[in-house]
């Protein structure tokens, strides 16, 4: 299962496919007892996808067999012991992909000439992924983090390691009567330059906010070694290059919480300023209408905001039950993807922040 789509991956998923491109979405659960239902629910929704393939006269026998085979292979790749809050299976002639999502999704099956990616895009955006680079003289470790999870990542050739068994500068040590600083040693500086170059490549391919951890001397040497540190948040905490995900998470939490408070305050200031300029919108119907027109410059959404709606006869969105005909359970995800497609800045804020705006608000370009 895949977890973290890059912008290039999302673009590839959006390209048109030969019909039928099948999208299978289902909610999953991380913990007992709720996860006991996941295997049955997953098999049932894949069975429903096969039924729709069999009933579609536009699907040839050859393509039907191919896509069903892809669905079976995808199903075999699902590991529900590591499930998050949602699952997306994509299958088309000659290909399949399985994505685990840190955000719940409505159960649905869609046959089209493109994959249904808006839930994947929204989950990726809401997770606010980030990188952590932990420095030491003999190891540089890369960690991949999201809103509630962190793990070591081997992208870009990380971790980088070196042997410190050699004496650094015995003549200098004898001359001044003291051991030289590890981070003033030229071989260590070269090691950090290599780490800087490797991290630059990772950021070009997977742009995210970056945190760099290490003791003060390590951070200073890394800052001098290249360009990456200039756009990173530095965290003075040694030992994490050889640490555990739990230790890295604990070290980052106070810093990230402060960053989140600042970001939320900045979003609220932008929304308030938009009120004065009369470029402010709020509520699901008004935001959806302006998002479709490509007018939203900044979209603010509460982290767990979800609402089910349907189109009324006047072309407006109205609240609906999930079992009503024409109900759209993922309208917030549709708005998020539409805003991203039109170049808007999408920000997720804590629940309750946008209570007066009914959980969603925006700043318009005009």
PDB file of C-alpha atoms in Angstrom, residues 224-360:
ATOM      1  CA  UNK A 224      27.347  26.527   6.536  1.00  0.00           C
ATOM      2  CA  UNK A 225      27.422  23.337   4.448  1.00  0.00           C
ATOM      3  CA  UNK A 226      24.758  24.248   1.897  1.00  0.00           C
ATOM      4  CA  UNK A 227      21.376  25.819   1.244  1.00  0.00           C
ATOM      5  CA  UNK A 228      18.739  23.523   2.754  1.00  0.00           C
ATOM      6  CA  UNK A 229      19.023  24.825   6.331  1.00  0.00           C
ATOM      7  CA  UNK A 230      18.135  28.359   5.265  1.00  0.00           C
ATOM      8  CA  UNK A 231      14.496  27.381   4.636  1.00  0.00           C
ATOM      9  CA  UNK A 232      14.176  24.889   7.493  1.00  0.00           C
ATOM     10  CA  UNK A 233      13.029  25.159  11.098  1.00  0.00           C
ATOM     11  CA  UNK A 234      15.978  24.276  13.313  1.00  0.00           C
ATOM     12  CA  UNK A 235      15.360  22.230  16.463  1.00  0.00           C
ATOM     13  CA  UNK A 236      18.207  22.004  18.995  1.00  0.00           C
ATOM     14  CA  UNK A 237      17.958  18.379  20.029  1.00  0.00           C
ATOM     15  CA  UNK A 238      20.812  15.899  19.648  1.00  0.00           C
ATOM     16  CA  UNK A 239      20.682  12.121  19.481  1.00  0.00           C
ATOM     17  CA  UNK A 240      17.747  11.796  17.106  1.00  0.00           C
ATOM     18  CA  UNK A 241      19.800  10.576  14.133  1.00  0.00           C
ATOM     19  CA  UNK A 242      20.141   7.331  16.112  1.00  0.00           C
ATOM     20  CA  UNK A 243      16.774   7.747  17.819  1.00  0.00           C
ATOM     21  CA  UNK A 244      13.288   6.252  17.520  1.00  0.00           C
ATOM     22  CA  UNK A 245      10.211   7.664  15.783  1.00  0.00           C
ATOM     23  CA  UNK A 246       8.675   8.239  19.226  1.00  0.00           C
ATOM     24  CA  UNK A 247      11.684  10.303  20.355  1.00  0.00           C
ATOM     25  CA  UNK A 248      11.581  12.409  17.188  1.00  0.00           C
ATOM     26  CA  UNK A 249       7.832  12.946  17.597  1.00  0.00           C
ATOM     27  CA  UNK A 250       8.255  14.137  21.201  1.00  0.00           C
ATOM     28  CA  UNK A 251      11.041  16.535  20.223  1.00  0.00           C
ATOM     29  CA  UNK A 252       9.032  18.007  17.346  1.00  0.00           C
ATOM     30  CA  UNK A 253       5.667  18.370  19.051  1.00  0.00           C
ATOM     31  CA  UNK A 254       6.256  21.652  20.954  1.00  0.00           C
ATOM     32  CA  UNK A 255       7.777  23.231  17.849  1.00  0.00           C
ATOM     33  CA  UNK A 256       5.021  22.028  15.539  1.00  0.00           C
ATOM     34  CA  UNK A 257       2.273  23.089  17.933  1.00  0.00           C
ATOM     35  CA  UNK A 258       3.706  26.589  18.059  1.00  0.00           C
ATOM     36  CA  UNK A 259       4.016  26.656  14.261  1.00  0.00           C
ATOM     37  CA  UNK A 260       0.376  25.509  13.954  1.00  0.00           C
ATOM     38  CA  UNK A 261      -0.808  28.265  16.318  1.00  0.00           C
ATOM     39  CA  UNK A 262       1.003  30.868  14.246  1.00  0.00           C
ATOM     40  CA  UNK A 263      -0.392  29.490  10.981  1.00  0.00           C
ATOM     41  CA  UNK A 264      -3.962  29.434  12.312  1.00  0.00           C
ATOM     42  CA  UNK A 265      -3.659  32.998  13.579  1.00  0.00           C
ATOM     43  CA  UNK A 266      -2.340  34.097  10.177  1.00  0.00           C
ATOM     44  CA  UNK A 267      -5.261  32.426   8.380  1.00  0.00           C
ATOM     45  CA  UNK A 268      -7.783  34.129  10.662  1.00  0.00           C
ATOM     46  CA  UNK A 269      -6.130  37.506  10.012  1.00  0.00           C
ATOM     47  CA  UNK A 270      -6.396  36.937   6.259  1.00  0.00           C
ATOM     48  CA  UNK A 271     -10.065  36.002   6.558  1.00  0.00           C
ATOM     49  CA  UNK A 272     -10.806  39.073   8.667  1.00  0.00           C
ATOM     50  CA  UNK A 273      -9.016  41.338   6.202  1.00  0.00           C
ATOM     51  CA  UNK A 274     -11.051  39.794   3.386  1.00  0.00           C
ATOM     52  CA  UNK A 275     -14.241  40.769   5.205  1.00  0.00           C
ATOM     53  CA  UNK A 276     -13.169  44.386   5.010  1.00  0.00           C
ATOM     54  CA  UNK A 277     -12.392  44.065   1.289  1.00  0.00           C
ATOM     55  CA  UNK A 278     -15.653  42.160   0.687  1.00  0.00           C
ATOM     56  CA  UNK A 279     -13.725  39.220  -0.748  1.00  0.00           C
ATOM     57  CA  UNK A 280     -14.797  36.838   2.021  1.00  0.00           C
ATOM     58  CA  UNK A 281     -17.035  33.798   1.522  1.00  0.00           C
ATOM     59  CA  UNK A 282     -18.258  31.181   3.981  1.00  0.00           C
ATOM     60  CA  UNK A 283     -20.504  28.161   4.149  1.00  0.00           C
ATOM     61  CA  UNK A 284     -20.425  25.129   1.881  1.00  0.00           C
ATOM     62  CA  UNK A 285     -22.759  26.477  -0.834  1.00  0.00           C
ATOM     63  CA  UNK A 286     -21.060  29.843  -1.348  1.00  0.00           C
ATOM     64  CA  UNK A 287     -17.555  28.391  -1.159  1.00  0.00           C
ATOM     65  CA  UNK A 288     -18.452  25.619  -3.642  1.00  0.00           C
ATOM     66  CA  UNK A 289     -19.901  28.107  -6.131  1.00  0.00           C
ATOM     67  CA  UNK A 290     -16.872  30.414  -6.054  1.00  0.00           C
ATOM     68  CA  UNK A 291     -14.458  27.452  -6.089  1.00  0.00           C
ATOM     69  CA  UNK A 292     -16.031  26.176  -9.313  1.00  0.00           C
ATOM     70  CA  UNK A 293     -15.520  29.638 -10.793  1.00  0.00           C
ATOM     71  CA  UNK A 294     -11.824  29.532  -9.860  1.00  0.00           C
ATOM     72  CA  UNK A 295     -12.134  32.635  -7.700  1.00  0.00           C
ATOM     73  CA  UNK A 296     -10.867  31.256  -4.370  1.00  0.00           C
ATOM     74  CA  UNK A 297      -7.381  32.452  -3.445  1.00  0.00           C
ATOM     75  CA  UNK A 298      -7.271  31.021   0.092  1.00  0.00           C
ATOM     76  CA  UNK A 299      -9.425  28.171   1.362  1.00  0.00           C
ATOM     77  CA  UNK A 300      -9.664  27.518   5.104  1.00  0.00           C
ATOM     78  CA  UNK A 301     -11.247  24.243   6.273  1.00  0.00           C
ATOM     79  CA  UNK A 302     -11.626  22.741   9.715  1.00  0.00           C
ATOM     80  CA  UNK A 303      -9.565  19.542   9.957  1.00  0.00           C
ATOM     81  CA  UNK A 304     -12.462  17.103  10.350  1.00  0.00           C
ATOM     82  CA  UNK A 305     -15.151  19.075   8.558  1.00  0.00           C
ATOM     83  CA  UNK A 306     -17.405  16.859   6.475  1.00  0.00           C
ATOM     84  CA  UNK A 307     -20.927  17.484   5.256  1.00  0.00           C
ATOM     85  CA  UNK A 308     -23.300  15.570   2.990  1.00  0.00           C
ATOM     86  CA  UNK A 309     -25.244  17.664   0.485  1.00  0.00           C
ATOM     87  CA  UNK A 310     -27.263  17.446  -2.699  1.00  0.00           C
ATOM     88  CA  UNK A 311     -28.087  19.919  -5.467  1.00  0.00           C
ATOM     89  CA  UNK A 312     -31.521  21.451  -5.146  1.00  0.00           C
ATOM     90  CA  UNK A 313     -33.542  22.563  -8.146  1.00  0.00           C
ATOM     91  CA  UNK A 314     -32.125  26.071  -7.910  1.00  0.00           C
ATOM     92  CA  UNK A 315     -28.518  24.931  -8.346  1.00  0.00           C
ATOM     93  CA  UNK A 316     -27.580  25.365  -4.682  1.00  0.00           C
ATOM     94  CA  UNK A 317     -26.187  22.814  -2.260  1.00  0.00           C
ATOM     95  CA  UNK A 318     -28.462  21.841   0.608  1.00  0.00           C
ATOM     96  CA  UNK A 319     -27.892  19.457   3.535  1.00  0.00           C
ATOM     97  CA  UNK A 320     -28.822  15.845   2.798  1.00  0.00           C
ATOM     98  CA  UNK A 321     -28.733  12.386   4.293  1.00  0.00           C
ATOM     99  CA  UNK A 322     -26.168   9.962   2.908  1.00  0.00           C
ATOM    100  CA  UNK A 323     -28.941   7.642   1.686  1.00  0.00           C
ATOM    101  CA  UNK A 324     -30.777  10.328  -0.312  1.00  0.00           C
ATOM    102  CA  UNK A 325     -30.649  10.159  -4.127  1.00  0.00           C
ATOM    103  CA  UNK A 326     -27.902  12.418  -5.463  1.00  0.00           C
ATOM    104  CA  UNK A 327     -26.227  12.783  -2.066  1.00  0.00           C
ATOM    105  CA  UNK A 328     -22.565  13.914  -2.217  1.00  0.00           C
ATOM    106  CA  UNK A 329     -20.692  12.783   0.878  1.00  0.00           C
ATOM    107  CA  UNK A 330     -17.274  14.082  -0.197  1.00  0.00           C
ATOM    108  CA  UNK A 331     -18.218  17.625  -1.206  1.00  0.00           C
ATOM    109  CA  UNK A 332     -15.491  19.117   1.044  1.00  0.00           C
ATOM    110  CA  UNK A 333     -12.881  16.974  -0.713  1.00  0.00           C
ATOM    111  CA  UNK A 334     -14.255  18.100  -4.091  1.00  0.00           C
ATOM    112  CA  UNK A 335     -13.839  21.721  -3.025  1.00  0.00           C
ATOM    113  CA  UNK A 336     -10.295  21.130  -1.793  1.00  0.00           C
ATOM    114  CA  UNK A 337      -9.210  19.498  -5.053  1.00  0.00           C
ATOM    115  CA  UNK A 338     -10.911  22.157  -7.178  1.00  0.00           C
ATOM    116  CA  UNK A 339      -9.179  24.927  -5.222  1.00  0.00           C
ATOM    117  CA  UNK A 340      -5.799  23.232  -5.567  1.00  0.00           C
ATOM    118  CA  UNK A 341      -6.358  22.805  -9.308  1.00  0.00           C
ATOM    119  CA  UNK A 342      -6.982  26.544  -9.647  1.00  0.00           C
ATOM    120  CA  UNK A 343      -3.896  27.507  -7.628  1.00  0.00           C
ATOM    121  CA  UNK A 344      -5.528  28.351  -4.299  1.00  0.00           C
ATOM    122  CA  UNK A 345      -3.719  28.063  -0.977  1.00  0.00           C
ATOM    123  CA  UNK A 346      -5.536  25.428   1.114  1.00  0.00           C
ATOM    124  CA  UNK A 347      -5.148  25.554   4.904  1.00  0.00           C
ATOM    125  CA  UNK A 348      -6.624  23.135   7.454  1.00  0.00           C
ATOM    126  CA  UNK A 349      -7.318  24.614  10.890  1.00  0.00           C
ATOM    127  CA  UNK A 350      -8.403  23.026  14.208  1.00  0.00           C
ATOM    128  CA  UNK A 351     -12.050  22.044  14.615  1.00  0.00           C
ATOM    129  CA  UNK A 352     -14.145  24.879  16.026  1.00  0.00           C
ATOM    130  CA  UNK A 353     -11.924  27.611  14.569  1.00  0.00           C
ATOM    131  CA  UNK A 354     -14.445  28.457  11.834  1.00  0.00           C
ATOM    132  CA  UNK A 355     -17.643  27.885  13.787  1.00  0.00           C
ATOM    133  CA  UNK A 356     -19.304  31.078  12.521  1.00  0.00           C
ATOM    134  CA  UNK A 357     -18.439  30.090   8.945  1.00  0.00           C
ATOM    135  CA  UNK A 358     -19.911  26.583   9.384  1.00  0.00           C
ATOM    136  CA  UNK A 359     -16.489  24.963   9.104  1.00  0.00           C
ATOM    137  CA  UNK A 360     -15.299  26.373   5.769  1.00  0.00           C
TER     138      UNK A 360
END
